[in-house]
Amino acid sequence: MSKIQVAIIGAGPSGLLLSQLLRLQGIESIVLERQTREYVEGRIRAGLLEWSTVDLLNEARVGARMMREGLAHDGLELAFDGRTHRIDLKKLTGHRMMVYGQTEVQKDLGDAHTASGAQIIWEAGNVAIHDITSHRPRVTYTRGAINHEIDCDFIAGCDGFHGISRQSIPKEYVTLHERTYPFGWIGIMANVPPVAGELIYVNHPRGFALCSMRSKSRSRYYLQCSLDDDIANWPDDRFWDELRGRLPNEHAGALITGPSIEKSIAPLRSFVAEPMRFGQLFLVGDAAHILPPTGAKGLNLAAADVRLLSEAILEYYRGGSETLLNDYSKQALARVWKATRFSWWFTALMHKFSDETFAHRIQLAELEYIAGSAAAAESFAENYVGLNFAQRIPRPQGLRLKSSI
Ligand SMILES: Cc1cc2nc3c(=O)[nH]c(=O)nc-3n(C[C@H](O)[C@H](O)[C@H](O)COP(=O)(O)OP(=O)(O)OC[C@H]3O[C@@H](n4cnc5c(N)ncnc54)[C@H](O)[C@@H]3O)c2cc1C
């Protein structure tokens, strides 16, 4: 049996960022990941980072390429009723957003781990958690035909929505809150210049559309589709025609199309598990919460959890206090529920739920309100850039990592 301070399950952005921050503070961890590194780095997911996430990646010393290659955005466009309205995020909140793909974040974290010789076990099978409520929990796994056992102080469950960490908590100790939505998103990636310099969120009678990007030459577009839709029903030409049809004229005419390099359909879901701690097991990121991607909050919430947990573990090893560890779930959930509310609200505002004209007219009235009221625009903008900028609960002096959040 080997011994380590922190065992981390999952090498997604949460797991690798946590292990990197702990390593920089001299705290030893091991990351157990069931997939290969190539598979994890190839998953196309998030692309929009709040500035608090940018700060954290820089503090973790994995932000250099992001600062060179990422695209900082000062605003976004809301399109509805055949017109567009720009939300000036920078002017309204003082904060920007960063376009930088999760695939790139994942690669930067992976490279930092390789360079430092940090311990990651790729293709770890049958990962299981034991004795969570004792002060010496254990994690077991298999690699090849060999069984391994790790003795640790803490376990970080960073293994996403389908992982084993949350499922290891007895059902009577965790409450699951869930909302599913009656539609999905079909997304494509294409090596074509984006239709506009900033993201465009479209409310259209035929359904939602989102124009996003990964760089100045790579676009990411999404369309609301039905839940039981099949990717085979969406040849590229159909996707481009439908997207053009949902865009206001000023953008439809500028749309540059090309062959897709990735195409997928994803369901939308809101999900929160609480509490986010059970004994010595701490849930982090998608293991504890999932949001519809409309608000671009998933990866950012995961990073915010990592910040809280890394500070709490640091406090424990520096001074023996468990105050922040005991506070972790409450502090994380305070932010999680606000982001969950915003993502749910923004999803409801922008998508077509039925053919009912009343519902669509109410959506248009609310969009008009955001376009016409400084207070409404500010409320939207501060949620979009991340409420943690405004509402961070103060930390004891000396424990905060450098960032301003
Ligand atoms: C299509 C799409 C678009 C998105 N867009 C955005 C966006 O624009 N902005 C945003 O902020 N967020 C977005 N998200 C959400 C974001 O991708 C997630 O919130 C983020 O990946 C969470 O990171 P994580 O490390 O917590 O979980 P994951 O990325 O899911 O990583 C969990 C890891 O644990 C591993 N694992 C699972 N089970 C086990 C096991 N039993 N043993 C060992 N390892 C295991 C998995 O293989 C995986 O590598 C999007 C998500 C999707 C699907």
Coordinates of C-alpha atoms and ligand atoms in Angstrom, one line a residue:
M1 CA 0.0 0.0 0.0
S2 CA 1.3 3.5 -0.9
K3 CA 0.6 6.7 1.1
I4 CA -0.2 10.1 -0.2
Q5 CA -1.7 13.3 1.2
V6 CA -4.5 13.8 -1.4
A7 CA -5.9 11.2 -3.8
I8 CA -7.7 12.8 -6.8
I9 CA -10.1 10.8 -8.9
G10 CA -10.4 12.1 -12.5
A11 CA -7.9 14.0 -14.7
G12 CA -10.3 16.4 -16.3
P13 CA -9.7 20.1 -15.7
S14 CA -10.8 19.9 -12.1
G15 CA -8.5 17.1 -11.1
L16 CA -5.4 18.4 -12.9
L17 CA -5.9 21.9 -11.8
L18 CA -6.3 20.8 -8.2
S19 CA -3.2 18.6 -8.3
Q20 CA -1.1 21.4 -9.9
L21 CA -2.1 24.0 -7.3
L22 CA -1.4 21.5 -4.5
R23 CA 2.0 20.6 -6.0
L24 CA 3.0 24.3 -6.1
Q25 CA 2.3 24.5 -2.4
G26 CA 4.3 21.3 -1.7
I27 CA 1.3 19.1 -1.1
E28 CA 1.5 15.6 -2.6
S29 CA -1.3 14.1 -4.6
I30 CA -1.9 11.3 -7.1
V31 CA -4.5 11.5 -9.9
L32 CA -6.3 8.4 -11.1
E33 CA -7.9 8.6 -14.5
R34 CA -9.8 5.8 -16.2
Q35 CA -9.2 7.1 -19.8
T36 CA -6.0 7.6 -21.8
R37 CA -4.4 11.1 -21.9
E38 CA -5.1 11.3 -25.6
Y39 CA -8.8 10.7 -25.1
V40 CA -9.1 13.2 -22.3
E41 CA -7.3 15.9 -24.3
G42 CA -9.4 15.3 -27.4
R43 CA -12.8 15.9 -25.8
I44 CA -14.3 19.1 -27.3
R45 CA -16.3 20.9 -24.6
A46 CA -16.1 24.4 -23.1
G47 CA -14.6 27.4 -24.7
L48 CA -15.4 30.4 -22.6
L49 CA -13.5 31.3 -19.4
E50 CA -14.5 33.8 -16.8
W51 CA -11.6 36.1 -15.8
S52 CA -11.5 34.5 -12.3
T53 CA -10.7 31.2 -14.1
V54 CA -8.0 33.0 -16.2
D55 CA -6.5 34.3 -13.0
L56 CA -6.5 30.9 -11.4
L57 CA -4.9 29.2 -14.4
N58 CA -2.2 31.9 -14.3
E59 CA -1.6 31.3 -10.6
A60 CA -1.3 27.6 -11.3
R61 CA 1.4 28.6 -13.9
V62 CA -0.4 27.1 -16.8
G63 CA -1.7 30.3 -18.3
A64 CA 1.1 31.5 -20.6
R65 CA -0.2 30.0 -23.9
M66 CA -3.8 31.1 -23.0
M67 CA -2.6 34.7 -22.5
R68 CA -0.8 34.5 -26.0
E69 CA -3.4 32.6 -28.0
G70 CA -6.8 33.2 -26.2
L71 CA -9.2 35.9 -27.4
A72 CA -10.3 38.4 -24.7
H73 CA -13.8 39.6 -25.3
D74 CA -15.4 42.8 -23.9
G75 CA -19.0 42.0 -24.9
L76 CA -21.5 39.8 -26.6
E77 CA -24.6 40.2 -28.8
L78 CA -28.2 39.2 -28.0
A79 CA -30.2 38.6 -31.3
F80 CA -34.0 38.6 -31.2
D81 CA -36.9 39.8 -33.3
G82 CA -34.6 40.3 -36.3
R83 CA -32.2 42.6 -34.6
T84 CA -29.2 42.5 -32.3
H85 CA -28.3 44.2 -29.0
R86 CA -24.7 44.4 -27.7
I87 CA -24.0 43.8 -24.0
D88 CA -20.8 45.7 -23.1
L89 CA -19.5 43.4 -20.3
K90 CA -16.4 45.4 -19.7
K91 CA -18.2 48.7 -19.4
L92 CA -21.0 47.2 -17.2
T93 CA -18.9 45.1 -14.9
G94 CA -15.2 46.0 -15.4
H95 CA -14.5 42.4 -16.5
R96 CA -13.9 40.6 -19.8
M97 CA -14.3 36.9 -20.8
M98 CA -11.6 34.8 -22.5
V99 CA -12.2 32.5 -25.4
Y100 CA -9.8 29.6 -25.0
G101 CA -10.9 26.0 -25.6
Q102 CA -11.1 23.4 -22.8
T103 CA -9.0 21.1 -25.0
E104 CA -6.2 23.7 -24.8
V105 CA -6.6 24.1 -21.0
Q106 CA -6.4 20.4 -20.7
K107 CA -3.2 20.2 -22.8
D108 CA -1.6 23.0 -20.8
L109 CA -2.3 21.2 -17.5
G110 CA -1.2 17.9 -18.9
D111 CA 2.1 19.4 -20.1
A112 CA 2.7 21.0 -16.7
H113 CA 2.2 17.6 -15.1
T114 CA 4.6 16.0 -17.5
A115 CA 7.2 18.7 -16.9
S116 CA 7.0 18.3 -13.1
G117 CA 6.8 14.6 -13.0
A118 CA 3.5 14.7 -11.1
Q119 CA 1.8 11.4 -10.5
I120 CA -1.1 10.6 -12.9
I121 CA -2.2 7.1 -13.4
W122 CA -3.9 6.9 -16.8
E123 CA -6.2 4.0 -17.6
A124 CA -6.8 3.3 -13.9
G125 CA -9.5 0.6 -13.7
N126 CA -12.1 -0.2 -11.0
V127 CA -11.3 2.9 -9.0
A128 CA -13.1 2.5 -5.6
I129 CA -13.2 4.6 -2.4
H130 CA -13.1 3.0 1.1
D131 CA -13.4 4.2 4.7
I132 CA -14.5 7.7 3.7
T133 CA -15.7 8.6 7.2
S134 CA -12.4 7.5 8.8
H135 CA -9.4 9.8 9.1
R136 CA -7.5 7.4 6.9
P137 CA -9.6 6.8 3.7
R138 CA -8.3 4.5 1.0
V139 CA -8.6 4.3 -2.8
T140 CA -8.1 1.1 -4.7
Y141 CA -7.6 0.6 -8.5
T142 CA -6.3 -1.8 -11.0
R143 CA -3.7 -1.2 -13.7
G144 CA -3.1 -4.0 -16.1
A145 CA -3.7 -7.1 -14.0
I146 CA -2.3 -5.5 -10.8
N147 CA -4.3 -4.3 -7.9
H148 CA -3.2 -1.1 -6.1
E149 CA -4.2 0.5 -2.8
I150 CA -3.5 4.1 -1.7
D151 CA -3.8 5.4 1.8
C152 CA -4.5 9.1 2.0
D153 CA -5.8 12.0 4.1
F154 CA -8.3 13.4 1.6
I155 CA -10.1 12.3 -1.5
A156 CA -11.1 14.8 -4.2
G157 CA -13.9 13.5 -6.4
C158 CA -13.1 15.2 -9.7
D159 CA -14.6 12.4 -11.8
G160 CA -17.4 14.2 -13.6
F161 CA -21.1 13.5 -13.7
H162 CA -20.8 9.8 -14.4
G163 CA -17.9 9.1 -11.9
I164 CA -17.9 6.9 -8.9
S165 CA -17.2 9.5 -6.2
R166 CA -20.7 10.9 -5.8
Q167 CA -22.1 7.4 -6.1
S168 CA -19.9 6.3 -3.2
I169 CA -21.8 8.5 -0.8
P170 CA -24.7 6.6 0.9
K171 CA -28.0 7.9 -0.7
E172 CA -29.4 9.1 2.6
Y173 CA -26.5 11.6 3.0
V174 CA -26.9 13.4 -0.4
T175 CA -29.8 15.3 -1.9
L176 CA -29.9 15.4 -5.7
H177 CA -31.7 18.3 -7.4
E178 CA -32.3 17.9 -11.2
R179 CA -34.0 19.7 -14.1
T180 CA -33.9 18.3 -17.6
Y181 CA -34.9 20.3 -20.7
P182 CA -37.1 19.2 -23.6
F183 CA -34.4 19.9 -26.2
G184 CA -30.7 19.4 -27.0
W185 CA -28.0 21.3 -28.8
I186 CA -26.3 20.1 -32.0
G187 CA -22.9 21.7 -32.2
I188 CA -20.3 21.8 -35.0
M189 CA -16.8 22.9 -35.2
A190 CA -15.4 24.2 -38.5
N191 CA -12.1 25.8 -39.6
V192 CA -13.8 29.0 -40.9
P193 CA -13.6 32.5 -39.5
P194 CA -16.3 33.4 -37.0
V195 CA -19.3 35.2 -38.3
A196 CA -18.6 38.1 -35.8
G197 CA -15.9 39.2 -33.4
E198 CA -18.0 38.4 -30.4
L199 CA -20.4 35.6 -29.4
I200 CA -24.0 35.9 -30.6
Y201 CA -26.9 34.4 -28.6
V202 CA -30.0 34.0 -30.8
N203 CA -33.7 33.8 -29.8
H204 CA -35.6 32.8 -32.9
P205 CA -39.1 31.4 -33.5
R206 CA -37.4 28.2 -34.9
G207 CA -35.3 27.8 -31.8
F208 CA -32.0 29.0 -30.1
A209 CA -28.7 29.4 -31.9
L210 CA -25.2 30.3 -30.6
C211 CA -22.3 31.6 -32.7
S212 CA -19.1 31.0 -30.7
M213 CA -15.5 30.4 -31.7
R214 CA -12.2 28.9 -30.6
S215 CA -9.9 31.2 -32.5
K216 CA -10.0 33.7 -35.4
S217 CA -10.0 30.8 -37.8
R218 CA -12.1 28.2 -36.0
S219 CA -15.8 28.6 -35.3
R220 CA -18.1 26.7 -32.9
Y221 CA -21.8 26.9 -33.7
Y222 CA -24.8 25.4 -31.9
L223 CA -28.5 25.0 -32.8
Q224 CA -31.3 24.0 -30.5
C225 CA -32.6 20.6 -31.8
S226 CA -35.0 18.0 -30.5
L227 CA -33.9 15.6 -27.8
D228 CA -34.4 12.5 -30.0
D229 CA -32.7 14.0 -33.0
D230 CA -29.9 12.0 -34.7
I231 CA -26.6 13.4 -36.0
A232 CA -27.3 11.5 -39.3
N233 CA -30.2 13.9 -39.8
W234 CA -27.8 16.9 -39.9
P235 CA -25.5 16.9 -42.9
D236 CA -23.4 20.0 -42.9
D237 CA -25.5 21.8 -45.5
R238 CA -28.7 21.4 -43.4
F239 CA -26.9 22.8 -40.4
W240 CA -25.5 25.8 -42.2
D241 CA -28.9 26.6 -43.8
E242 CA -30.7 26.3 -40.5
L243 CA -28.2 28.5 -38.8
R244 CA -28.4 31.1 -41.5
G245 CA -32.2 31.1 -41.2
R246 CA -32.0 31.8 -37.5
L247 CA -29.5 34.7 -37.7
P248 CA -30.5 38.3 -38.2
N249 CA -29.9 39.5 -41.8
E250 CA -26.7 41.5 -40.9
H251 CA -25.0 38.3 -39.7
A252 CA -26.7 35.7 -42.0
G253 CA -25.1 37.4 -45.1
A254 CA -21.6 37.3 -43.4
L255 CA -21.7 33.6 -42.4
I256 CA -18.8 31.7 -43.9
T257 CA -19.4 28.0 -44.1
G258 CA -17.1 25.0 -44.5
P259 CA -16.8 21.3 -43.7
S260 CA -17.4 20.4 -40.1
I261 CA -14.4 18.9 -38.2
E262 CA -16.6 17.8 -35.3
K263 CA -20.4 17.4 -34.9
S264 CA -22.3 16.2 -31.8
I265 CA -25.7 16.4 -30.0
A266 CA -25.8 17.1 -26.3
P267 CA -28.8 17.0 -24.0
L268 CA -29.2 19.9 -21.5
R269 CA -29.4 19.4 -17.8
S270 CA -29.3 21.3 -14.5
F271 CA -28.1 19.1 -11.6
V272 CA -26.8 19.8 -8.1
A273 CA -25.8 17.3 -5.4
E274 CA -25.6 18.6 -1.9
P275 CA -23.6 18.6 0.3
M276 CA -20.4 18.5 -1.6
R277 CA -18.5 16.8 1.2
F278 CA -19.0 13.4 2.9
G279 CA -16.4 12.5 5.5
Q280 CA -12.9 12.9 3.8
L281 CA -14.4 12.9 0.3
F282 CA -14.9 16.3 -1.4
L283 CA -16.9 16.6 -4.7
V284 CA -15.5 19.0 -7.2
G285 CA -16.8 20.3 -10.6
D286 CA -19.2 18.2 -12.7
A287 CA -19.1 15.4 -10.0
A288 CA -21.3 17.7 -8.0
H289 CA -23.1 20.0 -10.5
I290 CA -24.0 20.2 -14.2
L291 CA -25.5 23.2 -16.0
P292 CA -26.9 23.7 -19.5
P293 CA -24.0 25.3 -21.5
T294 CA -26.1 28.4 -22.3
G295 CA -24.4 30.4 -19.5
A296 CA -20.9 28.9 -20.1
K297 CA -20.6 28.2 -16.4
G298 CA -19.6 24.5 -16.0
L299 CA -15.8 24.8 -16.4
N300 CA -15.8 28.0 -14.5
L301 CA -17.7 26.6 -11.5
A302 CA -15.3 23.6 -11.5
A303 CA -12.3 26.0 -11.3
A304 CA -14.0 28.0 -8.5
D305 CA -14.5 24.7 -6.5
V306 CA -10.8 23.9 -7.1
R307 CA -9.8 27.3 -5.7
L308 CA -11.9 26.8 -2.5
L309 CA -10.7 23.2 -1.9
S310 CA -7.0 24.0 -2.6
E311 CA -7.1 26.8 -0.1
A312 CA -8.9 24.6 2.5
I313 CA -6.3 21.8 2.1
L314 CA -3.5 24.3 2.3
E315 CA -4.9 25.8 5.5
Y316 CA -5.1 22.2 7.0
Y317 CA -1.5 21.4 6.2
R318 CA -0.1 24.8 7.1
G319 CA -1.8 25.2 10.5
G320 CA -3.9 22.1 11.2
S321 CA -7.2 24.0 11.0
E322 CA -10.2 22.4 9.4
T323 CA -12.3 25.5 9.3
L324 CA -12.1 26.0 5.5
L325 CA -12.5 22.2 4.9
N326 CA -15.7 22.3 7.1
D327 CA -16.8 25.4 5.1
Y328 CA -16.1 24.0 1.6
S329 CA -19.5 22.6 0.8
K330 CA -21.4 25.6 2.0
Q331 CA -19.1 28.1 0.3
A332 CA -19.1 26.2 -3.0
L333 CA -22.8 25.7 -3.1
A334 CA -23.6 29.3 -2.5
R335 CA -21.9 30.1 -5.8
V336 CA -23.2 26.9 -7.5
W337 CA -26.8 27.8 -6.9
K338 CA -26.4 31.3 -8.2
A339 CA -24.8 30.1 -11.4
T340 CA -27.4 27.3 -11.7
R341 CA -30.2 29.9 -11.4
F342 CA -28.5 32.1 -14.1
S343 CA -28.0 29.2 -16.5
W344 CA -31.6 28.0 -16.0
W345 CA -33.0 31.5 -16.5
F346 CA -30.8 32.3 -19.6
T347 CA -31.8 28.9 -21.1
A348 CA -35.5 29.7 -20.5
L349 CA -35.1 33.1 -22.1
M350 CA -33.4 32.0 -25.3
H351 CA -35.0 28.6 -26.2
K352 CA -38.2 27.6 -27.8
F353 CA -40.2 25.4 -25.4
S354 CA -43.5 25.2 -27.4
D355 CA -45.4 26.8 -30.2
E356 CA -47.3 29.0 -27.7
T357 CA -47.0 32.6 -28.9
F358 CA -47.6 33.9 -25.4
A359 CA -44.3 32.4 -24.2
H360 CA -42.4 33.8 -27.1
R361 CA -43.8 37.3 -26.6
I362 CA -42.8 37.2 -23.0
Q363 CA -39.2 36.2 -24.0
L364 CA -39.1 39.1 -26.4
A365 CA -40.5 41.5 -23.8
E366 CA -37.7 40.4 -21.4
L367 CA -35.0 40.8 -24.1
E368 CA -36.4 44.3 -24.9
Y369 CA -36.1 45.1 -21.2
I370 CA -32.5 44.0 -21.0
A371 CA -31.8 46.0 -24.2
G372 CA -33.5 49.1 -22.8
S373 CA -32.7 49.1 -19.1
A374 CA -29.2 49.8 -17.7
A375 CA -30.1 48.0 -14.5
A376 CA -31.3 44.9 -16.4
A377 CA -28.3 44.9 -18.6
E378 CA -26.0 45.2 -15.6
S379 CA -27.7 42.3 -13.8
F380 CA -27.3 40.1 -16.9
A381 CA -23.7 41.1 -17.4
E382 CA -22.6 40.6 -13.8
N383 CA -24.1 37.1 -13.8
Y384 CA -22.5 36.3 -17.2
V385 CA -18.9 37.3 -16.1
G386 CA -19.3 35.4 -12.9
L387 CA -20.9 36.5 -9.7
N388 CA -17.9 35.4 -7.7
F389 CA -16.2 38.7 -8.7
A390 CA -18.8 40.5 -6.7
Q391 CA -19.7 38.1 -4.0
R392 CA -16.7 36.3 -2.7
I393 CA -16.8 35.6 1.0
P394 CA -13.7 37.0 2.6
R395 CA -10.9 34.6 3.5
P396 CA -8.7 34.8 6.6
Q397 CA -5.6 36.9 5.9
G398 CA -2.6 35.1 4.4
L399 CA -4.5 32.1 3.0
R400 CA -5.7 33.4 -0.3
L401 CA -3.9 32.5 -3.4
K402 CA -3.0 35.7 -5.3
S403 CA -6.1 36.4 -7.4
S404 CA -8.7 39.1 -6.8
I405 CA -11.7 36.8 -6.6
Ligands
LIG1 C1 -20.8 20.3 -25.2 C2 -20.4 21.0 -23.9 C3 -20.1 22.4 -24.0 C4 -19.7 23.0 -22.8 N1 -19.4 24.4 -22.8 C5 -19.0 25.0 -21.7 C6 -18.6 26.4 -21.8 O1 -18.7 27.1 -22.8 N2 -18.1 27.0 -20.6 C7 -18.0 26.2 -19.5 O2 -17.6 26.8 -18.4 N3 -18.4 24.9 -19.4 C8 -18.8 24.3 -20.5 N4 -19.1 22.9 -20.5 C9 -18.9 22.2 -19.2 C10 -17.5 21.7 -18.9 O3 -17.0 21.0 -20.0 C11 -17.4 20.9 -17.7 O4 -18.0 21.6 -16.6 C12 -16.0 20.5 -17.3 O5 -15.5 19.5 -18.1 C13 -16.0 19.9 -15.8 O6 -14.7 19.5 -15.5 P1 -14.5 18.3 -14.5 O7 -13.0 18.1 -14.4 O8 -15.2 18.6 -13.2 O9 -15.2 17.0 -15.1 P2 -14.8 16.2 -16.5 O10 -14.3 17.2 -17.5 O11 -16.0 15.4 -16.8 O12 -13.7 15.3 -16.0 C14 -13.9 14.1 -15.2 C15 -12.8 13.1 -15.4 O13 -13.0 12.0 -14.6 C16 -12.8 10.8 -15.3 N5 -13.5 9.7 -14.6 C17 -14.8 9.5 -14.6 N6 -15.1 8.4 -13.9 C18 -13.9 7.9 -13.5 C19 -13.6 6.8 -12.7 N7 -14.5 5.9 -12.2 N8 -12.3 6.6 -12.4 C20 -11.3 7.5 -12.8 N9 -11.6 8.5 -13.6 C21 -12.9 8.7 -13.9 C22 -13.3 11.1 -16.7 O14 -12.8 10.3 -17.7 C23 -12.8 12.6 -16.9 O15 -11.6 12.6 -17.5 C24 -19.5 22.3 -21.6 C25 -19.8 20.9 -21.6 C26 -20.2 20.2 -22.7 C27 -20.5 18.7 -22.7

